[in-house]
Coordinates of C-alpha atoms in Angstrom, one line a residue:
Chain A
X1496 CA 89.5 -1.1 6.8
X1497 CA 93.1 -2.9 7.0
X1498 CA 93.0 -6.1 5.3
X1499 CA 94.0 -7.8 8.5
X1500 CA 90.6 -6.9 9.8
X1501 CA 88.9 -8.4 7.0
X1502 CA 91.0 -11.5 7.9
X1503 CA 89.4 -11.5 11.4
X1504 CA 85.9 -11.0 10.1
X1505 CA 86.2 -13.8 8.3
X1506 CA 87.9 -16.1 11.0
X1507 CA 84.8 -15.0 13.4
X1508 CA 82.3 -15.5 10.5
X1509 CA 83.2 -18.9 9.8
X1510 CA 83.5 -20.3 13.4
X1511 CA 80.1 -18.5 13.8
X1512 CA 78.2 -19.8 10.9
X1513 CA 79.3 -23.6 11.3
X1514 CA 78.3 -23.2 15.1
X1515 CA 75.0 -22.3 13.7
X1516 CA 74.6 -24.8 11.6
X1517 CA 75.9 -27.5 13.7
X1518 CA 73.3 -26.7 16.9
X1519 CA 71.0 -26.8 14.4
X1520 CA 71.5 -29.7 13.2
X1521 CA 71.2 -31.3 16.7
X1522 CA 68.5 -29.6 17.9
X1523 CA 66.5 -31.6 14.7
X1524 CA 68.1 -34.2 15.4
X1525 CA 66.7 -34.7 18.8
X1526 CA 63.2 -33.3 17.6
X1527 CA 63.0 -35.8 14.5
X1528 CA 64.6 -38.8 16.5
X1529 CA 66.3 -39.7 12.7
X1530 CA 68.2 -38.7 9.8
X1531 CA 69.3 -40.2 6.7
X1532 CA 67.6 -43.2 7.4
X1533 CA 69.2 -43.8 10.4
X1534 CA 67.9 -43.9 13.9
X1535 CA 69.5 -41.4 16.5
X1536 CA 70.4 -44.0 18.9
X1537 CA 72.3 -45.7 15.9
X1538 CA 74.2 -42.3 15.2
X1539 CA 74.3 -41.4 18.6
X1540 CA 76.3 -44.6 19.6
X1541 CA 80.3 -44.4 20.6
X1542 CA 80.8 -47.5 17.8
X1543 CA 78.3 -45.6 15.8
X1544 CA 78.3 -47.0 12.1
X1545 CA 77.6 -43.5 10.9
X1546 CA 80.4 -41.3 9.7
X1547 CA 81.9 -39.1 6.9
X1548 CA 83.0 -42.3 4.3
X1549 CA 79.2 -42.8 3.7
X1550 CA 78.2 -39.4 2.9
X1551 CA 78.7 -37.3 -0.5
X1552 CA 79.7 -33.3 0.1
X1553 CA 77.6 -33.3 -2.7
X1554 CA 74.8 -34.4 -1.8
X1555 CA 74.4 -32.2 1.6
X1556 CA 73.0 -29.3 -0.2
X1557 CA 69.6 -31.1 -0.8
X1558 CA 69.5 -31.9 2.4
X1559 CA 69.0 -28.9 4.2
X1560 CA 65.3 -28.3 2.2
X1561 CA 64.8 -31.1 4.0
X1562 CA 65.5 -30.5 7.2
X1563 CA 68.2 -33.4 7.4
X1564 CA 69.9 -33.4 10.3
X1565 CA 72.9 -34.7 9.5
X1566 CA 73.2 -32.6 6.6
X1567 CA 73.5 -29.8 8.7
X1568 CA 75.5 -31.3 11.1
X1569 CA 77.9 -31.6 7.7
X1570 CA 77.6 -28.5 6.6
X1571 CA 79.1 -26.8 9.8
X1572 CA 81.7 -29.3 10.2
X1573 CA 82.7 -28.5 6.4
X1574 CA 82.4 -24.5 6.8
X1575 CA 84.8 -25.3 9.8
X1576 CA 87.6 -27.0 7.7
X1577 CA 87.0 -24.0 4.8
X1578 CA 87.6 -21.4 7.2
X1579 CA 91.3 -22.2 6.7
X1580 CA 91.3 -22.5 3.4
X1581 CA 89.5 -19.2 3.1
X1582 CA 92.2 -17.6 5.2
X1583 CA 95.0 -19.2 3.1
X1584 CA 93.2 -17.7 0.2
X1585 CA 93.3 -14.1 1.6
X1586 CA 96.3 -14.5 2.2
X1587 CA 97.8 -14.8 -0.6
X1588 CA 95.7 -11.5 -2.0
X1589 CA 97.2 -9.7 1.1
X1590 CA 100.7 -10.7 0.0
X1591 CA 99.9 -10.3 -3.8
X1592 CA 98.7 -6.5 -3.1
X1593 CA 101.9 -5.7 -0.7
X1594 CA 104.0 -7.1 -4.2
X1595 CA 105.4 -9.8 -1.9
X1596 CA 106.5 -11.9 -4.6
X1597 CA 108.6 -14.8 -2.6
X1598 CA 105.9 -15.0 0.3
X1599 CA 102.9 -14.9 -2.7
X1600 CA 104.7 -18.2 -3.9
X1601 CA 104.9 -19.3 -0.5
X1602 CA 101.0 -18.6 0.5
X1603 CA 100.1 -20.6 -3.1
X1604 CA 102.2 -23.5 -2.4
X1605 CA 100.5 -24.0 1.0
X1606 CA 97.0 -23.4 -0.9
X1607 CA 97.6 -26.1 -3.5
X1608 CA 99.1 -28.6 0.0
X1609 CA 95.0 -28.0 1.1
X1610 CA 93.8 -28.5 -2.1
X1611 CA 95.6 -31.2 -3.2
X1612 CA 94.8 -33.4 0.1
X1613 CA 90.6 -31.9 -0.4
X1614 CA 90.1 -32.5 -3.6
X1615 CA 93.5 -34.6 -5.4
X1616 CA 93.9 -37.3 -3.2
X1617 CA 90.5 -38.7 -2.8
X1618 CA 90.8 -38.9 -6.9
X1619 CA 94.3 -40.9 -6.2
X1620 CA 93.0 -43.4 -3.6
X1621 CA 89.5 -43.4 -5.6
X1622 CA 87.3 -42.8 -3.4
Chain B
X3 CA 75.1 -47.2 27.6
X4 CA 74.2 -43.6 27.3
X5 CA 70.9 -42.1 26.0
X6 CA 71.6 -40.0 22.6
X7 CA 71.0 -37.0 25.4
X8 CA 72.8 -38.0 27.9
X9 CA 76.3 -39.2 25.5
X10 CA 75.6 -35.9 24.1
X11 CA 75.6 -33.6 27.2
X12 CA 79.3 -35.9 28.2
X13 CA 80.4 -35.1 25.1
X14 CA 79.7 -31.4 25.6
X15 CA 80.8 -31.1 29.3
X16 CA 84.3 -33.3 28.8
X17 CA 85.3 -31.3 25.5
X18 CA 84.8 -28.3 27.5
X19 CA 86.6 -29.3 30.1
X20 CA 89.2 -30.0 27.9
X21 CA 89.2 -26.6 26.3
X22 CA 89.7 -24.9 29.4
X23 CA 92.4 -27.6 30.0
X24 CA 94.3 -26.6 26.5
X25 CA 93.6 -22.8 26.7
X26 CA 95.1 -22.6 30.6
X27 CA 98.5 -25.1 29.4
X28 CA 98.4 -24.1 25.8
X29 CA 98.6 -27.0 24.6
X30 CA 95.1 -27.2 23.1
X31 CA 91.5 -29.1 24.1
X32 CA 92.6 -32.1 22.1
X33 CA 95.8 -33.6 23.6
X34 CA 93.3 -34.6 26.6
X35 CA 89.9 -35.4 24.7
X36 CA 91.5 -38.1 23.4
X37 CA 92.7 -40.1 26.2
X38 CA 89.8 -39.4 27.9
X39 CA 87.0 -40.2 25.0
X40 CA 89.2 -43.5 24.1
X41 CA 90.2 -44.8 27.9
X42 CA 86.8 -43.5 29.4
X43 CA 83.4 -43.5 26.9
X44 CA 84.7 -46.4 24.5
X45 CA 84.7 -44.5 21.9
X46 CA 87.2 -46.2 18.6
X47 CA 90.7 -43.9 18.7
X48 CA 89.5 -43.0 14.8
X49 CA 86.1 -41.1 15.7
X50 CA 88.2 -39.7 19.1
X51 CA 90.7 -38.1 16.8
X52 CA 88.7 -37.4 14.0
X53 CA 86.5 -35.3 16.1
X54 CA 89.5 -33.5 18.3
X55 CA 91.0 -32.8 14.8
X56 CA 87.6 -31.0 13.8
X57 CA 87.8 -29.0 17.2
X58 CA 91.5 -27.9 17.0
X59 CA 90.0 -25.6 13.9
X60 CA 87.1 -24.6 15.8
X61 CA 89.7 -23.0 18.5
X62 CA 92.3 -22.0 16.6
X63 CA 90.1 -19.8 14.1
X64 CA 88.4 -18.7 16.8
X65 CA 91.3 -17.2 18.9
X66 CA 93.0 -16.0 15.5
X67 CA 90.6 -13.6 14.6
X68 CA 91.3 -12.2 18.3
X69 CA 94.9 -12.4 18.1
X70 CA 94.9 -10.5 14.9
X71 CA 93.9 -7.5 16.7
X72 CA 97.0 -7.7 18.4
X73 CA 99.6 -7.6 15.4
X74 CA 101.6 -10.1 17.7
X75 CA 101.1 -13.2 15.1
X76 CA 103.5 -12.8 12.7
X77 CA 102.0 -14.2 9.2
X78 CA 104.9 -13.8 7.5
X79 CA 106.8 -16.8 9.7
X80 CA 103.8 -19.0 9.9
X81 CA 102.5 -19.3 6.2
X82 CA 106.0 -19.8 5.5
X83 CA 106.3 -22.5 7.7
X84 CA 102.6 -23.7 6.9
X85 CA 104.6 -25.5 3.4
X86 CA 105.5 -28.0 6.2
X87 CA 103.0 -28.7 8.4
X88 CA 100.3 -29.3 6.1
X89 CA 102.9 -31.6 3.9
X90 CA 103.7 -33.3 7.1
X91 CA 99.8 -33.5 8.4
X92 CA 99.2 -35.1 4.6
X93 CA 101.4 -38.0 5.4
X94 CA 100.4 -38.6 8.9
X95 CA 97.2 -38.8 7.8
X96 CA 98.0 -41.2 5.1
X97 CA 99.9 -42.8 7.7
X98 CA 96.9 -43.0 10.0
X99 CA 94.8 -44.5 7.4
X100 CA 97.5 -47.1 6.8
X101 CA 97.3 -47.8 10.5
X102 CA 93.8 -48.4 11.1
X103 CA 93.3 -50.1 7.9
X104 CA 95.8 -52.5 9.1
X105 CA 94.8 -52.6 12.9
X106 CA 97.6 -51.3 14.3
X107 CA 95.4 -49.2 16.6
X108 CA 98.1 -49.9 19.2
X109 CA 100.9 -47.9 17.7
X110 CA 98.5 -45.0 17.9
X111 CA 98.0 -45.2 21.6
X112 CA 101.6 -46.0 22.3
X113 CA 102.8 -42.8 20.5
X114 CA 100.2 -40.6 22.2
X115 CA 101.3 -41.9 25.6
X116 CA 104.9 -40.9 24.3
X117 CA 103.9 -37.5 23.2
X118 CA 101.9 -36.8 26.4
X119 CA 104.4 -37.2 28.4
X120 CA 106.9 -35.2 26.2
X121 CA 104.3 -32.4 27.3
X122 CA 105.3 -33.2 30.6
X123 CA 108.9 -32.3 29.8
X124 CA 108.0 -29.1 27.7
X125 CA 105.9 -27.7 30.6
X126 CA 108.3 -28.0 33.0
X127 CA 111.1 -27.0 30.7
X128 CA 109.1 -24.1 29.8
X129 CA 111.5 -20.9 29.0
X130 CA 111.3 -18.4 31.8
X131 CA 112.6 -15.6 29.4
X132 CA 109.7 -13.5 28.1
X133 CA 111.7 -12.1 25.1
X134 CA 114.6 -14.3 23.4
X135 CA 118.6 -13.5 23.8
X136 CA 120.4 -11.3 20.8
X137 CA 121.1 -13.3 17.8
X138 CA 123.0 -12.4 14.5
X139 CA 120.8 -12.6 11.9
X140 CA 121.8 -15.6 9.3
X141 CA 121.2 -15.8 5.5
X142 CA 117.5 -17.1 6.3
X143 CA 116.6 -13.9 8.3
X144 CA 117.4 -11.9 4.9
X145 CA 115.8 -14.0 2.6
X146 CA 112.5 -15.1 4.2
X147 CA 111.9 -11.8 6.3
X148 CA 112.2 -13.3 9.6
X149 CA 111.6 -10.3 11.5
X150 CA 109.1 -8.1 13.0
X151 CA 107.8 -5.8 16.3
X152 CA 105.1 -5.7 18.5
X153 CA 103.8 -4.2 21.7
X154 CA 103.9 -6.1 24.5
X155 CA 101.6 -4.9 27.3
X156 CA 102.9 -6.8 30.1
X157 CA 106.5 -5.3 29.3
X158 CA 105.2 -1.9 28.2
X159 CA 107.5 -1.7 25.6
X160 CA 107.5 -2.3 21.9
X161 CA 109.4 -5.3 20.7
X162 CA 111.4 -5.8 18.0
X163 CA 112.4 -9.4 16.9
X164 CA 114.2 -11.2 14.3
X165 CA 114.2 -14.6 12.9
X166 CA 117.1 -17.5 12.3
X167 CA 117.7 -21.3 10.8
X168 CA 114.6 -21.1 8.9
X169 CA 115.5 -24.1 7.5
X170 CA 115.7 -26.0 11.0
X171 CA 111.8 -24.3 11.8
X172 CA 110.8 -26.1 8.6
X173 CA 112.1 -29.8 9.5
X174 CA 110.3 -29.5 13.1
X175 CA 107.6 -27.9 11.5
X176 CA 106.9 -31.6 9.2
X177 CA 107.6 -33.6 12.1
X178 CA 104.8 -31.4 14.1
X179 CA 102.5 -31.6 11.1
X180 CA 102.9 -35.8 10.7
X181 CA 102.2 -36.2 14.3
X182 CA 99.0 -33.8 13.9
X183 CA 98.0 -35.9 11.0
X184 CA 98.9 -39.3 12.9
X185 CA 97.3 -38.4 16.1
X186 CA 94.8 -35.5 15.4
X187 CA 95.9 -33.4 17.7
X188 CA 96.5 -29.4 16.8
X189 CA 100.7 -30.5 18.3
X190 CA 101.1 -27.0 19.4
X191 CA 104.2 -27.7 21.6
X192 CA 105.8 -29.2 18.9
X193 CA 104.9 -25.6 16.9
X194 CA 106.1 -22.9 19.3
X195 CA 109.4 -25.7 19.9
X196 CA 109.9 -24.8 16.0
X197 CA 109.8 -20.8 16.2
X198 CA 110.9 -20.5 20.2
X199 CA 114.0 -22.9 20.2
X200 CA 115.1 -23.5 16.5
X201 CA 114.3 -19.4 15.4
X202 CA 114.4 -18.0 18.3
X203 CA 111.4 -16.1 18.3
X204 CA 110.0 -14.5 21.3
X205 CA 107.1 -16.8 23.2
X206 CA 104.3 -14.5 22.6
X207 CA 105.3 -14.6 18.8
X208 CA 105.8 -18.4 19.0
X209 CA 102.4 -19.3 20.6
X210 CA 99.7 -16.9 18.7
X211 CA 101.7 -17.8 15.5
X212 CA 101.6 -21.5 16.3
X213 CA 98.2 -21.1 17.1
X214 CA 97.6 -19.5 13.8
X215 CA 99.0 -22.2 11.7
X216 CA 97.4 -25.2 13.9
X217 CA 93.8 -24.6 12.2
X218 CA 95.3 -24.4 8.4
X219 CA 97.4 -28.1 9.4
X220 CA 94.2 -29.8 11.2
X221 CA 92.5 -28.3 7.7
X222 CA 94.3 -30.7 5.6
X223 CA 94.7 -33.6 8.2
X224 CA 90.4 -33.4 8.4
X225 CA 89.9 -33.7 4.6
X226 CA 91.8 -36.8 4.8
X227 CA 90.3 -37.9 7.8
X228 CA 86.8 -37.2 6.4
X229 CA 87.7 -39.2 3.3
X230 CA 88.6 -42.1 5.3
X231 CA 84.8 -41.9 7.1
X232 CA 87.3 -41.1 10.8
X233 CA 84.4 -38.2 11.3
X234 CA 81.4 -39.0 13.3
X235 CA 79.2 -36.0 12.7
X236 CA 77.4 -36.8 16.1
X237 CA 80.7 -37.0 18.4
X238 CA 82.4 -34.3 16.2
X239 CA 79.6 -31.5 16.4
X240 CA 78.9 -32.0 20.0
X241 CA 83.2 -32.1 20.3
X242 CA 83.6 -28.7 17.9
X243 CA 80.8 -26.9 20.1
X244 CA 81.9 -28.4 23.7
X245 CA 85.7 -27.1 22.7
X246 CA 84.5 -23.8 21.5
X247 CA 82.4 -22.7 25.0
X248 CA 85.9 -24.3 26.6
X249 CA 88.1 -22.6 25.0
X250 CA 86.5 -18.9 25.4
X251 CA 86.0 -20.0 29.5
X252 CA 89.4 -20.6 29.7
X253 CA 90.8 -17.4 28.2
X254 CA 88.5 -15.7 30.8
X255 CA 90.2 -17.4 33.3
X256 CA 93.7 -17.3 32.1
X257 CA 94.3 -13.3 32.8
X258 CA 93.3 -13.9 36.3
X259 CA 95.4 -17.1 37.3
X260 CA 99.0 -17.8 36.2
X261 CA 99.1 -20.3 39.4
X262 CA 102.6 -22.3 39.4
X263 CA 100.2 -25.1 41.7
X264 CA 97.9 -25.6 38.8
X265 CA 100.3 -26.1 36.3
X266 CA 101.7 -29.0 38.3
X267 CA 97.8 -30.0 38.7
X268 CA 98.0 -30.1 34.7
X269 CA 101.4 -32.2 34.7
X270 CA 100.2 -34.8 36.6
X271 CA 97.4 -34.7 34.6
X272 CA 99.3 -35.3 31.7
X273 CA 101.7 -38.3 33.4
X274 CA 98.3 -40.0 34.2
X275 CA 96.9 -40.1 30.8
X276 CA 99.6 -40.8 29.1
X277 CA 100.9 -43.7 31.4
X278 CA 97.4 -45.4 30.4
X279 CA 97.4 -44.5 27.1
X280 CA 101.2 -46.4 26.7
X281 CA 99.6 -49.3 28.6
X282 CA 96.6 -49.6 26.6
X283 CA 98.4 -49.9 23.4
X284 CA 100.9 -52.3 24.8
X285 CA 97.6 -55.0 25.6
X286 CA 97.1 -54.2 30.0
X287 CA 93.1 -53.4 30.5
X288 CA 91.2 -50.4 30.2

């Protein structure tokens, strides 16, 4: 298999499993009537107080046992933005195998840009 | 206002709507879900671009793993103008955050207006040439590879392409990023302007390459936009998903129409929204 398939696999796998996750999460949504402690016509609102500053990546994994809705609403949305970061990642193994040494520098620069505004800045700001 | 059922069946039907909208113009669902979530459903500009941020990955992954098929994206080009975009998307986010944190919500709308009717321009504008005059290659081309083929079906003949002012494809390529980051919109036009007119690529390499690098940019405009709590996981999920349907529906359609009618349909479109986005920000109504 050429590596650029593998590349596409992943693409499709990613947009596929958040979609999953994400219907799922509003289809218990909608049966529960609540998540988090929160009702769904508070969450559901256009002013809704509910968003991503008040939620912990962390934390979403224990959630799913539960059933949370929003935690599964989370969890697609955030297998949506790795699906990118994935793809940097591969390529930088596809350029790294064709001994592509500028473009190898290149794909790792652009990795650390997506890595330093998932996981550096929030440290910088402190939040 | 709205039942949870009801906002969320809006939610579904407009962002599909709008991915029909981006995939027939190109330009991408979000440069119309915004407009129409802020000026129509009340919904705070943050949470209306957080959530069209979110969506321009959903599409953009999803058509690249198509387009790869194709060999017509050329990685080579876009990772190595990725170094821009997501630099740029990281300080129109940071920008963004400085703006809402400050309540200058108006600047936002005012520069959308602006950049919606720049569309305008762009569409009209739009090069008629399929494949890009003959250029000498410049020290760029050498250095950074700029060159490639491809088989181009309408043409039936293979296509072989090179690169130039890499450097030039790199400073559009910030500005594109910052004003995905300010706005969160995917700013494709701004992306295929970078490879079509500064490096004179050929369109079809311009647009699946743009289209390409436009989910790795919204990636690291959406990490900052989660940290700053601009992500409403109700608005955003039914966004992502209403895009997603939209976006496959209107690739169906786009091999059967290429109507020069609609197109005009979509630029008045564009001239309305933008018109009331300018006059929302400067204080009149809606």
């Amino acid at each position: 298999m050429d590596f650029n398939d593998i590349i596409g696999y992943a693409l499709r796998i990613g947009v596929i499993l958040s979609a999953i996750f994400i219907i799922l999460g509003i289809i218990f949504l909608f049966t529960f009537q609540d998540s988090n402690g929160f009702s769904i016509t508070q969450i559901a609102s256009p002013n809704s107080i509910v968003n991503s500053s008040i939620f912990m990546p962390y934390e979403i994994p224990s959630g799913l046992s539960t059933l949370s809705p929003l935690d599964y609403i989370y969890l697609g949305l955030m297998i949506l933005i790795a699906t990118p970061v994935i793809r940097v990642l591969l390529g930088i193994i596809q350029f790294a195998i064709e001994r592509n040494k500028l473009y190898t520098i290149i794909t790792i620069i652009v990795f650390f840009n997506l890595m330093f505004a998932i996981f550096i800045l929030p440290i910088l700001i402190g939040k | 206002m709205l039942e949870p059922l009801q906002f969320f069946i809006v939610i579904v039907i407009i962002s599909a709507l709008s991915g029909i909208l981006g995939a027939l113009t190109g330009l991408g669902g979000a440069t119309f879900l915004v407009p129409i979530y802020t000026l129509y459903l009340g919904i705070p500009i943050v949470y209306a671009s957080g959530a069209s941020l979110i969506s321009t990955i959903a599409t953009s992954s999803g058509a690249a793993s198509a387009y790869i098929k194709d060999r017509i994206t050329n990685i080579r080009i876009g990772m190595g103008l990725e170094i821009a975009t997501t630099s740029g998307s990281i300080v129109g986010s940071l920008t963004t955050a400085y703006i809402y944190s400050h309540n200058l919500q108006f600047i936002i709308y005012i520069v959308f207006g602006i950049v919606l009717l720049s569309q305008v321009f762009i569409q009209i504008s739009k090069s008629k040439y399929e494949l890009p005059k003959a250029v000498k290659p410049d020290w760029t081309t050498k250095v950074f590879g700029l060159y490639g083929k491809y088989y181009d079906t309408a043409l039936k003949m293979e296509v072989e392409y090179i690169g130039i002012r890499w450097w030039l494809g790199e400073i559009i390529m910030f500005f594109a990023g910052f004003i995905s980051g300010l706005l969160g919109i995917g700013s494709g036009a701004l992306k295929v302007l970078g490879m079509d007119w500064a490096m004179n690529l050929p369109m079809k390499v311009s647009t699946t390459t743009s289209n390409f690098m436009i989910g790795v940019t919204a990636a690291t405009g959406s990490s900052i936009y989660w940290l700053f709590g601009y992500i409403q996981p109700f608005l955003a999920a039914g966004t992502a998903i209403g895009v997603l349907i939209g976006a496959y529906i209107g690739t169906k359609i786009l091999v059967r129409i290429t109507n020069k009618a609609i197109r005009y349909i979509f630029t008045a479109i564009l001239v309305f929204l933008g018109i009331q986005m300018i006059m929302r920000g400067m204080g009149f109504g809606f």
